C-alpha cells in the first residue's frame, strides 16, 4: 500500500483534513489503470455482447428505491452505545469481540448481546437498530424531495426498461450496461480500498425470456475448467458444461457469464490460481436474487468478492411495474402460433333488438366478450353500471378455434456486476512480485502489457547532451505514433529501471553511445530484464506488436548486453 | 428534443415515476457521443498538455468546502411564500414576473419585492433566504459527519496538491485534470438538459509560477481570430496575440486556453459562427477568480455557457493551507541565485565557556541564529524558557554575503472547466439540419465523422436471403477490424437511410445485386447522399481513412447510381 501511494496509484481521500475511512483517490497511475480495465470490460460485456451502454444519475428520487426494496431491505444491523453514542456494525463487532461468525438478523444479535451480556467499553448498554446503507439527501429547496445516492447502477437500467426495449426493437434477449459510481454508507469501513463508501461499478443487465436461459456463444466456454464452491461449501473443479449438466450451476446462461467473467479477469491480470467462484448461501443472498455466484480472488485481505453474477429473475421489473403503473412486459412471439379452443357466445340480434331496444347493441357487444366453460342458463352483463341478466334464448354458444401468436411476459434478468476498484486493487496485488537482479532484490509490478499505465519510457543512458535531446525526440516520435510514453533523465540508469519496474512499465528504451553510431536503441523487457537493439525507425511498430501480445522480445532482435 | 429522445440520445430521468427536473439519462447513442467528446477532451487537455488525470470522490467531507468558501458563498437567493410554501429562485422569478434583469444580491431583491409589492399567486408574502446549492448528506451512522456532493471536480485536485506536486517532481508548471460528476441543487431548473442538478465536468487545473503566465505553445494559436465580448460588453474580433497585446485578455496563458478551447469545440462539432468568448462582469465572477472568460454557444436557449476559463490565482491553495495547516507551497528556483548581505553574530567561545559553563554551547548556537541590523550593545537569547542578556563582549558582528537559490511560493492556477452535457447538447443542435433529397424533406445530423455514435451501418438492399447473410458477414468483418458497425434489415432501404441520417451515421454500406457479381458494395455519404462502389476487401481501410478525416468519398471511387 505504501508503494501504491508513493508511486501515485491511490491514496486516502481528504488526507490533509485527516481523511475519513471508505473514500480513496485515484492518483495519475491508478486512474489510467482503472480506466483501462473499464475499457476491457466494455469490450467484453458491451461490444462483444452487442449490448448497449447508458448513463443515468447517481442521485435518484425515493420512489425508485421504495419499489426496488432498498428503502426497506438495504440495511445492516447496527449497535449503538446508549451512553457514549458509539456505533458499530453488529456482526463485525461480535466477530471481533467474541470471535463468532453470525448471520446478521436482529433476533440472533439480540440473543447474543443478552446471553454474553455485551456492553460498550465505556460500560454503556447497546441499542440495536437497522441502519439503511443508502446516503440520503434532499433535492430542491424548502421541503424538497427525498433523494438517495444509488447503491447500484442497475436500477437506472430497470426504470428505463421501456425506452430501452424500444431502442432494442422489442426483441429479447438484449443487454444493457452501465459503468459508474455507486454508494454504500458503511457503518465503519476498515479494509482500505476493499470496503469503500463510494465505488465504481460496471454492470450488465441481460434480459431474457425466462424459458430461454441459454447463450448462443456458450460453446466458447463449455470446456473451461473452473473452481466452484457451492452453497453447501462443496468444492468442484469441473468444466462449465459438466457443472450445468450436474446441476451445480443452475443454467447455461449463468455458466456462460461465469466463463466470460473468468476470461475478463485473467485478461486484466488476475492470477487464475487465486480465483474461484462461490455460490451465495440461502441466508446471504440479496432480496432480489434466486441464485448468485461471486467471483472471489485471494488477496492479503483473504478471499474477497470482486464480481457478483445474480439471477434477479423478474423481481425488479415487476416491482417497478407495480409501483409506477407502467406495463414493463415484453411481447414474446411463440415459435408456432398456439391453437386454442374456446366456447364463445354468439348474440342473436334478431331477438335482442325487439326485447332490449336501444340497449340491444351494447348488450350484444358485451355478450361477445364473454367466454363460458360449459352450458349456462343465463349471462349477466354490465351496461353502464346496470347488471342485466340475459336469458339463454338470446344467444348461441359456439366452440371456436383461435390462433394465439404470443404473450406478454416479464423478462428475467441475469446480472454480472463488477466492482472495478477491488479488481484494480487485486490486479496490483497479484502482479506485485520480488526477484533478484544482479544480486539485488528488485520490486516489480508484472502488469499485463496492455493495462500498464505507462507502457513505454525513454531514458537517456547519461543525463546530459546529446543523450537527453535524442531521447526526447524519440519519446515525442512514439507519442505521435499513439504510444503513451514517459521520459526520465533523473538519477542513474539502474535507479530509473527500478522505478519503472515498480510501476509496471513493460518496456524501457535506452539511448546510449551506439545510438549515435547506427540509429538503434535498446529495448529492455521489465520481466526478464533482457535487452535487444532495435532500429529507431522500426521502434513504434515493434513496440505496438509487443504491447498487444505477450511475445518475447527476443523475437524482435538478438539479446544485447550493455 | 423529441427526436433526441426517440432515437436514444437522452431523456428525462425517472420518467415512469413522473420525472423530476434537473436530471437526464443518456441513452445508448447519447452515452457514446458524450464519451467520445470526453476522449477528445482528454487528448487535448491531458495528453497534449502532458498533464495527468486523477479521480476523486463525489462525496466530500465538509472541511473541504468550508475552506474553499462554498459553504458560505455557493448560494442563490430564494424567495419562499410564507403561506403556501412555494420556493422560487429570486432573480428568475423577478425576471419572469417583472421582466427585470437584476444582480442577485439580497439587498436588491429585497428592495424590488418591497417597491413592487410582490406577492405569491396565493396571496402569501415572500420571505428571502440564501439557499446553498450543494446537496448535503451524512456520512456514517449516528451523528455521522456532514458531507456534500462536490459542486466542481476542482477541489479534489487542490486538496491533493501536495501528493501531485511530488508526482510531478516538484516542478512548475504542471496540469492536473479530472473528469467526472458534479452537482448543483438548483432551486427550480427549467431548461431541460441545459440546467442540470447532476452534470459531467472536465476540468484542468494548470499550476504556474505567478510571474510566468505564458505557455510554450502559444504560437500555435496567436494568429487565430476570435470573437471576444469583454466585461464592458464591447465586442472585439481580433487575433489572440493582439488581444493580449491590447490588454483585452489579461495574459498569454488565458489567451492560450481560449485558443485551445476553440480548437477543441470545433473538433467536436460546434459551429464556429455560433461561438464567442465572453468575459465575466465584475459582479458575476465567482468568489475565487480574478478573471474569467466563458465560451458561449448560440442554441435555441440563446447564448449558453459551455466552458469557463478562470484565473483562480492562489485563492484555493492558500485557503486549504490555512484550514489544514499543511504547507502547500512550491519551491521555485531563481534563474540566478540572489546574493544577499547580512550582518551575522559570531559567538566568541573562548569567552562564553568560562562565563556560562554548561549553558555556553546552547547560548552560542542561539547567538549564531540571530541577525542584526546595525550595531548593538547586547543580545537576548532564550535558553529553555529563560531569557538571558548576552553583553557585546561575547560576540563579534560580521557582514556576510549569502546566496539564496529560490523561494517557496503559492502557485497560481488557470482553470479551463468544461460542461460536457451542454457541449454534447449544443453539438447535436449545431449539427442538426434539414434538406431536400429526391424532393422530400430529410432530417440529418451532420455530426463530425469521428464523434458519430454509430459510424457505419451495413444494410442489405432487400430484407431477404442472400442479401441479409452477406450483409451480416460484412458487418462482422468491419467489427473485427475495430469499426463499430450496426446492421439493419427492417423496412425499405430509403427508410433505413433516413433513420441513419437522423442519428448522424456518416456511412451506410449497402449489399445489392452487384455485390454477388463482383464482391463490391456501395458506400453512401450521409451529407451528400452520394454513393461509390468499393471492393469488400478494401472496405475497412477505406472507411478508416474516411472516418479519421473529412475527405470526400469520391476520392475513393467513382460516383455510382443505383
Coordinates of C-alpha atoms in Angstrom, one line a residue, chain B residues 76-81 84 86-102 104 109 112-113 116-128 187-188 190:
Chain B
X76 CA -28.6 31.6 -4.7
X77 CA -31.1 34.0 -3.2
X78 CA -34.5 32.2 -2.9
X79 CA -37.9 33.5 -2.1
X80 CA -40.4 31.4 -0.2
X81 CA -44.1 32.0 0.1
X84 CA -48.2 28.1 0.5
X86 CA -43.6 27.5 -2.8
X87 CA -40.0 28.4 -3.4
X88 CA -38.5 30.3 -6.3
X89 CA -35.1 31.4 -7.4
X90 CA -35.4 35.2 -6.8
X91 CA -33.7 36.6 -9.9
X92 CA -35.5 34.2 -12.2
X93 CA -38.9 34.9 -10.6
X94 CA -38.4 38.7 -10.9
X95 CA -37.3 38.4 -14.5
X96 CA -40.3 36.3 -15.3
X97 CA -42.9 38.4 -13.5
X98 CA -41.5 41.9 -13.9
X99 CA -39.2 41.4 -16.9
X100 CA -36.3 42.9 -15.0
X101 CA -32.7 41.6 -15.2
X102 CA -31.1 42.0 -11.8
X104 CA -28.7 38.7 -7.4
X109 CA -34.1 41.7 -4.3
X112 CA -37.7 45.1 -5.6
X113 CA -40.1 42.9 -3.6
X116 CA -43.3 46.3 -6.5
X117 CA -45.2 44.8 -3.5
X118 CA -44.5 41.3 -5.0
X119 CA -46.7 38.6 -3.6
X120 CA -47.2 34.9 -4.3
X121 CA -50.1 33.8 -6.6
X122 CA -51.8 32.5 -3.5
X123 CA -51.6 36.0 -1.9
X124 CA -48.9 35.0 0.6
X125 CA -45.9 37.2 1.4
X126 CA -42.4 36.3 0.3
X127 CA -39.6 35.5 2.7
X128 CA -36.0 35.9 1.4
X187 CA -33.9 25.8 -6.9
X188 CA -36.1 25.2 -9.9
X190 CA -36.4 24.6 -16.1

